Amino acid sequence: MKVGFISLGCSKNLVVTEEMIGLFKKHKYEIVSDPEEAEILLINTCGFIESAKDEGIQTILEMADYKECNCKYLIVTGCLVERYEEELRKEMPEVDLFVSIRDYDKLWEKIDNLINGKDDSDELNYKDRVLTTGDVMAYLKIAEGCSNYCTYCAIPYIQGKYVSRKYEDILEEANNLSKKGIKELVVIAQDTTKYGIDLYGKDRLAELLNDLCKIDGIKWIRFLYSYPETITDDLIEVVKKNEKIVKYFDLPIQHISDDVLKRMNRKSDGNTIRNLIAKLRREIPEVILRTTLIVGFPGETEEDFNELCEFVKESNFDRLGAFAYSAEDGTPAAKFNGQIADDIKEYRREKIMEIQQEVSTNKLKDKVGNVYECLIENITEDGEYFIARSYMDVPSEDGVIYVKFNNDTMINEFVDVKITDSDEYDLYGEVVEY
C-alpha cells in the first residue's frame, strides 16, 4: 500500500517522522509525497502551543477529506494525541488510529493490527530512518523530553523527563549519516547543553561535539537550543578550536527581566545572560547569536517590557524570534494572576520584531563585500538565483543567501560567495570561486 506522511512542529518531531517512514519502508510499504495517491495517511502532530494545536486539527480535517477518494486509513500520532487523545477520539471519528507518544513502543503493533488484522511488533529505530531533509543536511537528535519545568512550557508533561541517548548510538548514527553523503549535522534536543547528565552524571556535549568532528565527510556541525546557564568554558573552547563546528550559538533566553525570568522558572538572570553574550563575542569574534523571546507573560509590566526592548537594541542579536505568550493546559503559568490581553501581547510581539528588523538590517549591511563559504541548496522558481546558506544560517529557520544563477551543477555543493547586497533578513551575492 502507498503511505503519505505529514510532519508538523519542530525538527525533533521531524526526526521521529523519519523513523516512522523507515518503519513503513522496512515492511515494504511504498512512500508517496502526494496525499491524493496515499492509501494510508499518517500525521505526526505538534501540541506545544495554541497555534500548533490549531494547525494540527486543521491538518487532520483536511486529510480526512481524502478518505472520500483513495485514502483508506488516517493515522494521527505525536504531541497533540499525547495531550488530547480522549477529546480527539470523540471529536474526530474520521481518524482510524490515534497513537500517543507513550505508546510508540507499540506503534507498529497498532498499525499492523489496523491494516492487516495482525499483532506483529516492531520498533522505531534510527538505523531505519529515512531522511526527508535532502542529500546534504540531517538532524541528529541526542535526547528526548525535558526536565527544566519552565512554568509556561508543556513539553515535560507531554514528552516526559529529559532522557539522553547512549553516546555510542549517537556516534554510530552520525557515522551512518556521513556514509550516506550527509555533510551537515544539526545536533538537537530540547536542551542540548544538558546532554549526558542523566546517563553519565556529567554534561558530555563538548566531548560529543569533539568526537563528531572526527567523522570523515562531515563538513559542518551545528547545535541548537543551548541554555545560557549550562554553556561551559569547555563547550566554548570546543567550538573555538574545531573548524567543523560552525560559530553559532542558539540561546533561548525568553526574557531579560529578572522578575519575569524568575516567574518563568528560568535558571538564568539578566546579568548571566548579558555576561554570556559578551563572553561569546569576546572569545569567538565571528560568532552568530540567535535567541527566542516570549512577550506578554503573566505579570509582565510595562517596565519589564521596556527593559526587554532596550535589551534587544543593545544586545544586537543576529537572529531573533519573538512569540506572544500562550497559556497552555496543565502548565503552572496558565493559572498565574496577571494574564495579559491578547491585543497587548500581539502589540508587544510586533514591537520587538520591529526593533529586531532594524538590528538585522544594519547587521546584514555590514556583511556586504565579505566572502563566505556557502552551501547551495536550491534554485528560485524564476531561475534567477541559487538559494544558499552560510554558517550563519540554520536551515528552515534563518534567512538565506540568494546567489546569482551560474551553473546548476552547484546544487548540494559548497562554494565561496561574495555578498553584494542585503535586505532586512536575507543576503545577495555571487560565486567568486567554484
Coordinates of C-alpha atoms in Angstrom, one line a residue, residues 32-406:
V32 CA 4.5 8.8 -1.6
S33 CA 4.6 12.6 -1.3
D34 CA 1.2 13.4 -2.8
P35 CA -1.7 12.8 -0.3
E36 CA -4.1 12.1 -3.3
E37 CA -2.0 9.0 -4.0
A38 CA -1.9 7.7 -0.5
E39 CA -4.0 4.8 0.7
I40 CA -2.7 5.4 4.3
L41 CA -2.1 9.0 5.6
L42 CA -0.1 9.5 8.8
I43 CA 0.1 12.9 10.5
N44 CA 2.7 13.4 13.2
T45 CA 1.4 16.3 15.2
C46 CA 2.7 19.0 17.5
G47 CA 0.9 20.2 20.6
F48 CA 3.3 22.7 22.0
I49 CA 1.4 25.9 21.8
E50 CA -2.2 27.0 20.8
S51 CA -1.2 27.8 17.2
A52 CA 0.4 24.3 16.8
K53 CA -2.8 22.7 18.1
D54 CA -4.9 24.6 15.7
E55 CA -2.6 23.7 12.8
G56 CA -2.8 20.0 13.8
I57 CA -6.6 19.9 14.0
Q58 CA -6.9 21.8 10.7
T59 CA -4.5 19.4 9.0
I60 CA -6.4 16.3 10.3
L61 CA -9.6 17.7 8.9
E62 CA -8.0 18.5 5.6
M63 CA -6.5 15.0 5.3
A64 CA -9.8 13.4 6.3
D65 CA -11.3 14.7 3.1
Y66 CA -9.0 12.3 1.2
K67 CA -10.9 9.4 2.7
E68 CA -13.6 10.0 0.2
C69 CA -11.0 9.4 -2.6
N70 CA -8.1 6.9 -2.3
C71 CA -7.3 7.0 1.4
K72 CA -8.4 4.0 3.4
Y73 CA -6.7 4.7 6.8
L74 CA -5.9 8.0 8.6
I75 CA -3.4 7.7 11.4
V76 CA -2.6 10.5 13.8
T77 CA 0.4 10.4 16.2
G78 CA 2.5 12.9 18.3
C79 CA 2.2 15.5 20.9
L80 CA -1.4 16.6 20.2
V81 CA -2.5 13.0 20.7
E82 CA -0.5 12.7 23.9
R83 CA -2.2 15.8 25.3
Y84 CA -5.8 15.4 24.0
E85 CA -6.3 11.8 22.9
E86 CA -9.7 11.3 24.6
E87 CA -11.1 14.5 23.2
L88 CA -9.7 13.8 19.7
R89 CA -11.3 10.4 19.7
K90 CA -14.7 11.9 20.5
E91 CA -14.5 14.8 18.1
M92 CA -12.7 13.1 15.1
P93 CA -14.3 9.8 14.2
E94 CA -12.7 10.2 10.7
V95 CA -9.4 9.1 12.3
D96 CA -8.8 5.4 12.3
L97 CA -6.0 5.2 14.7
F98 CA -4.5 7.6 17.3
V99 CA -1.1 6.7 18.8
S100 CA 0.3 8.8 21.7
I101 CA 4.0 9.2 22.4
R102 CA 3.8 6.9 25.4
D103 CA 2.6 4.1 23.0
Y104 CA 5.4 4.5 20.4
D105 CA 6.8 1.1 21.6
K106 CA 3.5 -0.4 20.4
L107 CA 3.3 1.7 17.2
W108 CA 3.8 -1.0 14.6
E109 CA 1.7 -3.5 16.6
K110 CA -1.3 -1.0 16.5
I111 CA -0.7 -0.1 12.8
D112 CA -0.4 -3.7 11.7
N113 CA -3.5 -4.7 13.6
L114 CA -5.4 -1.9 12.0
I115 CA -4.3 -2.6 8.4
N116 CA -3.7 -6.4 8.4
G117 CA -5.5 -7.7 11.5
K118 CA -2.2 -8.9 12.9
D119 CA -0.3 -8.1 16.1
D120 CA 3.3 -8.1 14.7
S121 CA 5.6 -5.9 16.8
D122 CA 8.5 -3.7 15.7
E123 CA 10.2 -0.6 17.0
L124 CA 11.2 2.8 15.7
N125 CA 14.9 2.7 15.1
Y126 CA 17.3 5.3 14.0
K127 CA 19.0 2.7 11.8
D128 CA 15.9 2.5 9.6
R129 CA 15.3 6.3 9.4
V130 CA 14.5 7.7 6.0
L131 CA 15.9 11.3 5.6
T132 CA 13.5 14.0 4.4
T133 CA 15.9 17.0 4.6
G134 CA 17.7 16.4 1.3
D135 CA 21.1 14.9 0.4
V136 CA 23.4 17.1 2.5
M137 CA 21.9 18.0 5.8
A138 CA 20.4 15.9 8.6
Y139 CA 19.2 16.4 12.2
L140 CA 20.9 14.4 14.9
K141 CA 18.7 14.1 18.0
I142 CA 20.7 13.4 21.1
A143 CA 17.9 13.4 23.8
E144 CA 14.2 13.2 24.4
G145 CA 12.0 15.2 26.8
C146 CA 12.9 18.0 29.2
S147 CA 13.4 18.3 33.0
N148 CA 13.6 22.1 33.2
Y149 CA 9.9 22.6 34.0
C150 CA 9.7 26.2 32.8
T151 CA 6.3 27.4 34.1
Y152 CA 5.0 28.2 30.6
C153 CA 6.0 25.0 28.8
A154 CA 4.0 21.8 28.4
I155 CA 6.9 19.7 27.0
P156 CA 7.8 17.9 30.2
Y157 CA 4.2 16.9 30.7
I158 CA 3.9 15.7 27.0
Q159 CA 7.2 14.1 26.5
G160 CA 8.4 13.3 30.0
K161 CA 11.7 14.0 31.7
Y162 CA 15.0 14.5 29.9
V163 CA 16.5 11.3 28.6
S164 CA 19.9 11.3 26.9
R165 CA 20.6 8.8 24.1
K166 CA 23.5 6.5 24.5
Y167 CA 26.8 8.1 23.4
E168 CA 27.8 5.3 21.2
D169 CA 24.4 5.2 19.4
I170 CA 24.7 8.9 18.5
L171 CA 28.2 8.4 17.1
E172 CA 27.0 5.3 15.2
E173 CA 24.1 7.2 13.7
A174 CA 26.4 10.2 12.8
N175 CA 28.8 7.8 11.0
N176 CA 26.0 6.2 9.1
L177 CA 24.7 9.6 8.0
S178 CA 28.2 10.5 6.8
K179 CA 28.3 7.3 4.7
K180 CA 25.0 8.4 3.1
G181 CA 26.7 11.6 2.0
I182 CA 25.4 13.9 4.7
K183 CA 27.8 16.9 5.1
E184 CA 26.0 19.0 7.7
L185 CA 24.8 17.7 11.1
V186 CA 22.4 19.8 13.1
V187 CA 22.5 18.5 16.7
I188 CA 19.2 18.9 18.5
A189 CA 17.4 18.2 21.8
Q190 CA 15.0 20.2 23.9
D191 CA 18.1 21.3 25.8
T192 CA 21.4 20.2 24.2
T193 CA 23.6 21.5 26.9
K194 CA 22.2 19.0 29.4
Y195 CA 23.2 16.1 27.3
G196 CA 24.6 13.2 29.3
I197 CA 23.9 14.5 32.8
D198 CA 21.1 11.9 33.4
L199 CA 23.1 9.0 31.9
Y200 CA 26.6 9.7 32.9
G201 CA 26.4 12.1 35.8
K202 CA 28.0 15.0 33.8
D203 CA 27.5 17.1 30.8
R204 CA 29.1 15.5 27.7
L205 CA 28.0 17.8 24.9
A206 CA 31.5 19.3 24.4
E207 CA 33.0 15.8 24.3
L208 CA 30.3 14.6 21.9
L209 CA 30.9 17.6 19.5
N210 CA 34.6 16.9 19.6
D211 CA 34.1 13.3 18.6
L212 CA 31.6 14.2 15.9
C213 CA 34.3 16.4 14.4
K214 CA 36.5 13.3 13.8
I215 CA 33.9 11.7 11.4
D216 CA 35.2 11.9 7.8
G217 CA 32.9 13.5 5.3
I218 CA 31.1 15.8 7.8
K219 CA 31.9 19.5 7.0
W220 CA 29.5 21.5 9.2
I221 CA 28.3 20.7 12.7
R222 CA 25.9 23.0 14.5
F223 CA 24.0 22.5 17.7
L224 CA 20.7 24.2 18.7
Y225 CA 18.8 25.1 21.9
S226 CA 21.7 25.6 24.3
Y227 CA 20.6 27.1 27.6
P228 CA 22.8 30.0 28.9
E229 CA 23.4 28.7 32.4
T230 CA 24.9 25.4 31.1
I231 CA 27.2 26.8 28.4
T232 CA 30.6 25.9 29.9
D233 CA 34.1 27.1 29.1
D234 CA 34.8 23.6 27.7
L235 CA 31.9 24.0 25.3
I236 CA 33.1 27.4 24.1
E237 CA 36.6 26.1 23.7
V238 CA 35.5 23.1 21.6
V239 CA 33.5 25.5 19.3
K240 CA 36.6 27.8 19.1
K241 CA 39.1 25.2 18.1
N242 CA 37.2 22.9 15.7
E243 CA 36.7 24.2 12.2
K244 CA 33.9 21.8 11.6
I245 CA 31.7 23.4 14.3
V246 CA 30.1 26.5 13.0
K247 CA 30.5 29.5 15.1
Y248 CA 26.8 29.8 16.0
F249 CA 25.1 29.7 19.4
D250 CA 21.3 29.4 19.7
L251 CA 20.4 30.8 23.2
P252 CA 16.6 30.5 24.0
I253 CA 16.7 33.1 26.8
Q254 CA 12.9 34.0 26.7
H255 CA 13.3 37.3 28.6
I256 CA 15.8 39.6 30.3
S257 CA 13.8 40.9 33.3
D258 CA 14.8 39.1 36.5
D259 CA 11.2 39.2 37.8
V260 CA 9.8 37.6 34.6
L261 CA 12.6 35.1 34.4
K262 CA 12.0 34.0 38.0
R263 CA 8.3 33.5 37.4
M264 CA 9.2 31.5 34.2
N265 CA 11.3 29.3 36.5
R266 CA 14.3 30.0 34.2
K267 CA 17.7 29.3 35.7
S268 CA 19.5 32.4 34.4
D269 CA 19.1 36.0 35.4
G270 CA 19.6 39.1 33.3
N271 CA 23.3 39.6 34.3
T272 CA 24.1 36.0 33.5
I273 CA 22.7 36.4 30.0
R274 CA 24.4 39.7 29.3
N275 CA 27.7 38.4 30.6
L276 CA 27.5 35.3 28.4
I277 CA 26.7 37.3 25.3
A278 CA 29.8 39.5 26.0
K279 CA 31.9 36.4 26.6
L280 CA 30.9 34.6 23.5
R281 CA 31.7 37.7 21.3
R282 CA 35.0 38.2 23.1
E283 CA 36.1 34.6 22.7
I284 CA 34.7 34.0 19.2
P285 CA 34.6 37.3 17.3
E286 CA 32.8 35.9 14.3
V287 CA 30.1 34.2 16.4
I288 CA 26.5 34.4 15.3
L289 CA 24.0 34.6 18.2
R290 CA 20.3 33.6 17.9
T291 CA 17.6 33.7 20.5
T292 CA 13.8 33.4 21.1
L293 CA 11.7 35.6 23.4
I294 CA 8.3 35.4 25.0
V295 CA 6.3 38.6 25.5
G296 CA 3.1 39.1 27.4
F297 CA 4.0 36.5 30.1
P298 CA 1.6 36.8 33.1
G299 CA 2.6 39.8 35.2
E300 CA 4.9 41.3 32.6
T301 CA 4.8 45.0 33.4
E302 CA 5.5 47.9 31.1
E303 CA 8.8 48.3 32.9
D304 CA 9.7 44.7 32.2
F305 CA 8.7 45.0 28.5
N306 CA 10.7 48.3 28.2
E307 CA 13.7 46.6 29.6
L308 CA 13.3 43.8 27.1
C309 CA 13.1 46.4 24.2
E310 CA 16.3 48.1 25.3
F311 CA 18.0 44.8 25.7
V312 CA 17.1 43.8 22.1
K313 CA 18.5 47.1 20.9
E314 CA 21.8 46.8 22.9
S315 CA 22.4 43.0 22.5
N316 CA 22.4 43.1 18.7
F317 CA 21.3 39.5 18.2
D318 CA 22.0 38.3 14.7
R319 CA 18.8 36.2 14.7
L320 CA 15.8 36.8 17.0
G321 CA 12.3 35.5 17.1
A322 CA 9.5 36.7 19.5
F323 CA 6.3 34.9 20.5
A324 CA 3.2 36.1 22.3
Y325 CA 2.7 34.1 25.5
S326 CA 0.3 31.2 25.1
A327 CA -1.4 29.8 28.2
E328 CA -1.0 26.0 27.8
D329 CA -3.3 23.5 29.6
G330 CA -1.6 21.9 32.6
T331 CA 1.2 24.4 33.0
P332 CA 1.6 26.5 36.2
A333 CA 1.7 29.8 34.3
A334 CA -1.7 29.2 32.9
K335 CA -3.1 29.7 36.4
F336 CA -0.9 32.7 37.3
N337 CA -2.6 36.0 38.1
G338 CA -1.9 38.9 35.8
Q339 CA -2.8 37.3 32.5
I340 CA -2.3 39.8 29.7
A341 CA -4.9 40.6 27.0
D342 CA -4.2 39.2 23.5
D343 CA -4.1 42.5 21.8
I344 CA -1.4 43.8 24.2
K345 CA 0.6 40.6 23.8
E346 CA 0.5 41.0 20.0
Y347 CA 1.4 44.7 20.2
R348 CA 4.5 43.8 22.3
R349 CA 5.5 41.0 19.9
E350 CA 5.2 43.3 16.9
K351 CA 7.2 46.0 18.7
I352 CA 10.1 43.6 19.5
M353 CA 10.2 42.4 15.9
E354 CA 10.2 46.0 14.6
I355 CA 13.3 46.7 16.7
Q356 CA 14.9 43.5 15.6
Q357 CA 14.2 44.2 12.0
E358 CA 16.3 47.4 12.2
V359 CA 19.0 45.5 14.1
S360 CA 19.1 42.7 11.5
T361 CA 19.1 45.3 8.6
N362 CA 22.1 47.0 10.0
K363 CA 24.0 43.9 10.8
L364 CA 23.4 42.4 7.3
K365 CA 24.6 45.6 5.7
D366 CA 27.9 45.1 7.4
K367 CA 28.2 41.7 5.6
V368 CA 28.3 43.3 2.1
G369 CA 31.7 42.9 0.5
N370 CA 32.5 39.8 2.6
V371 CA 33.1 36.4 1.2
Y372 CA 31.5 33.3 2.8
E373 CA 31.6 29.6 2.1
C374 CA 28.0 28.7 1.3
L375 CA 26.0 25.5 0.7
I376 CA 23.9 25.8 -2.5
E377 CA 20.6 24.1 -1.7
N378 CA 18.1 25.0 -4.4
I379 CA 17.1 27.4 -7.2
T380 CA 14.4 30.1 -7.0
E381 CA 11.2 29.4 -9.1
D382 CA 12.1 32.1 -11.5
G383 CA 15.5 30.6 -12.1
E384 CA 17.4 33.8 -11.3
Y385 CA 19.1 32.8 -8.1
F386 CA 20.5 29.8 -6.2
I387 CA 19.3 29.6 -2.6
A388 CA 22.2 29.1 -0.3
R389 CA 23.2 29.1 3.4
S390 CA 26.4 30.0 5.2
Y391 CA 27.5 29.1 8.7
M392 CA 25.3 32.0 9.8
D393 CA 22.0 30.3 8.8
V394 CA 20.1 27.5 10.4
P395 CA 18.1 25.5 7.8
S396 CA 14.4 26.5 7.6
E397 CA 14.7 29.0 10.5
D398 CA 17.1 31.8 9.5
G399 CA 17.4 33.9 6.3
V400 CA 19.2 32.7 3.2
I401 CA 21.7 34.0 0.7
Y402 CA 20.4 34.5 -2.9
V403 CA 23.3 33.8 -5.2
K404 CA 23.2 34.9 -8.8
F405 CA 22.5 31.9 -11.0
N406 CA 25.6 30.4 -12.6

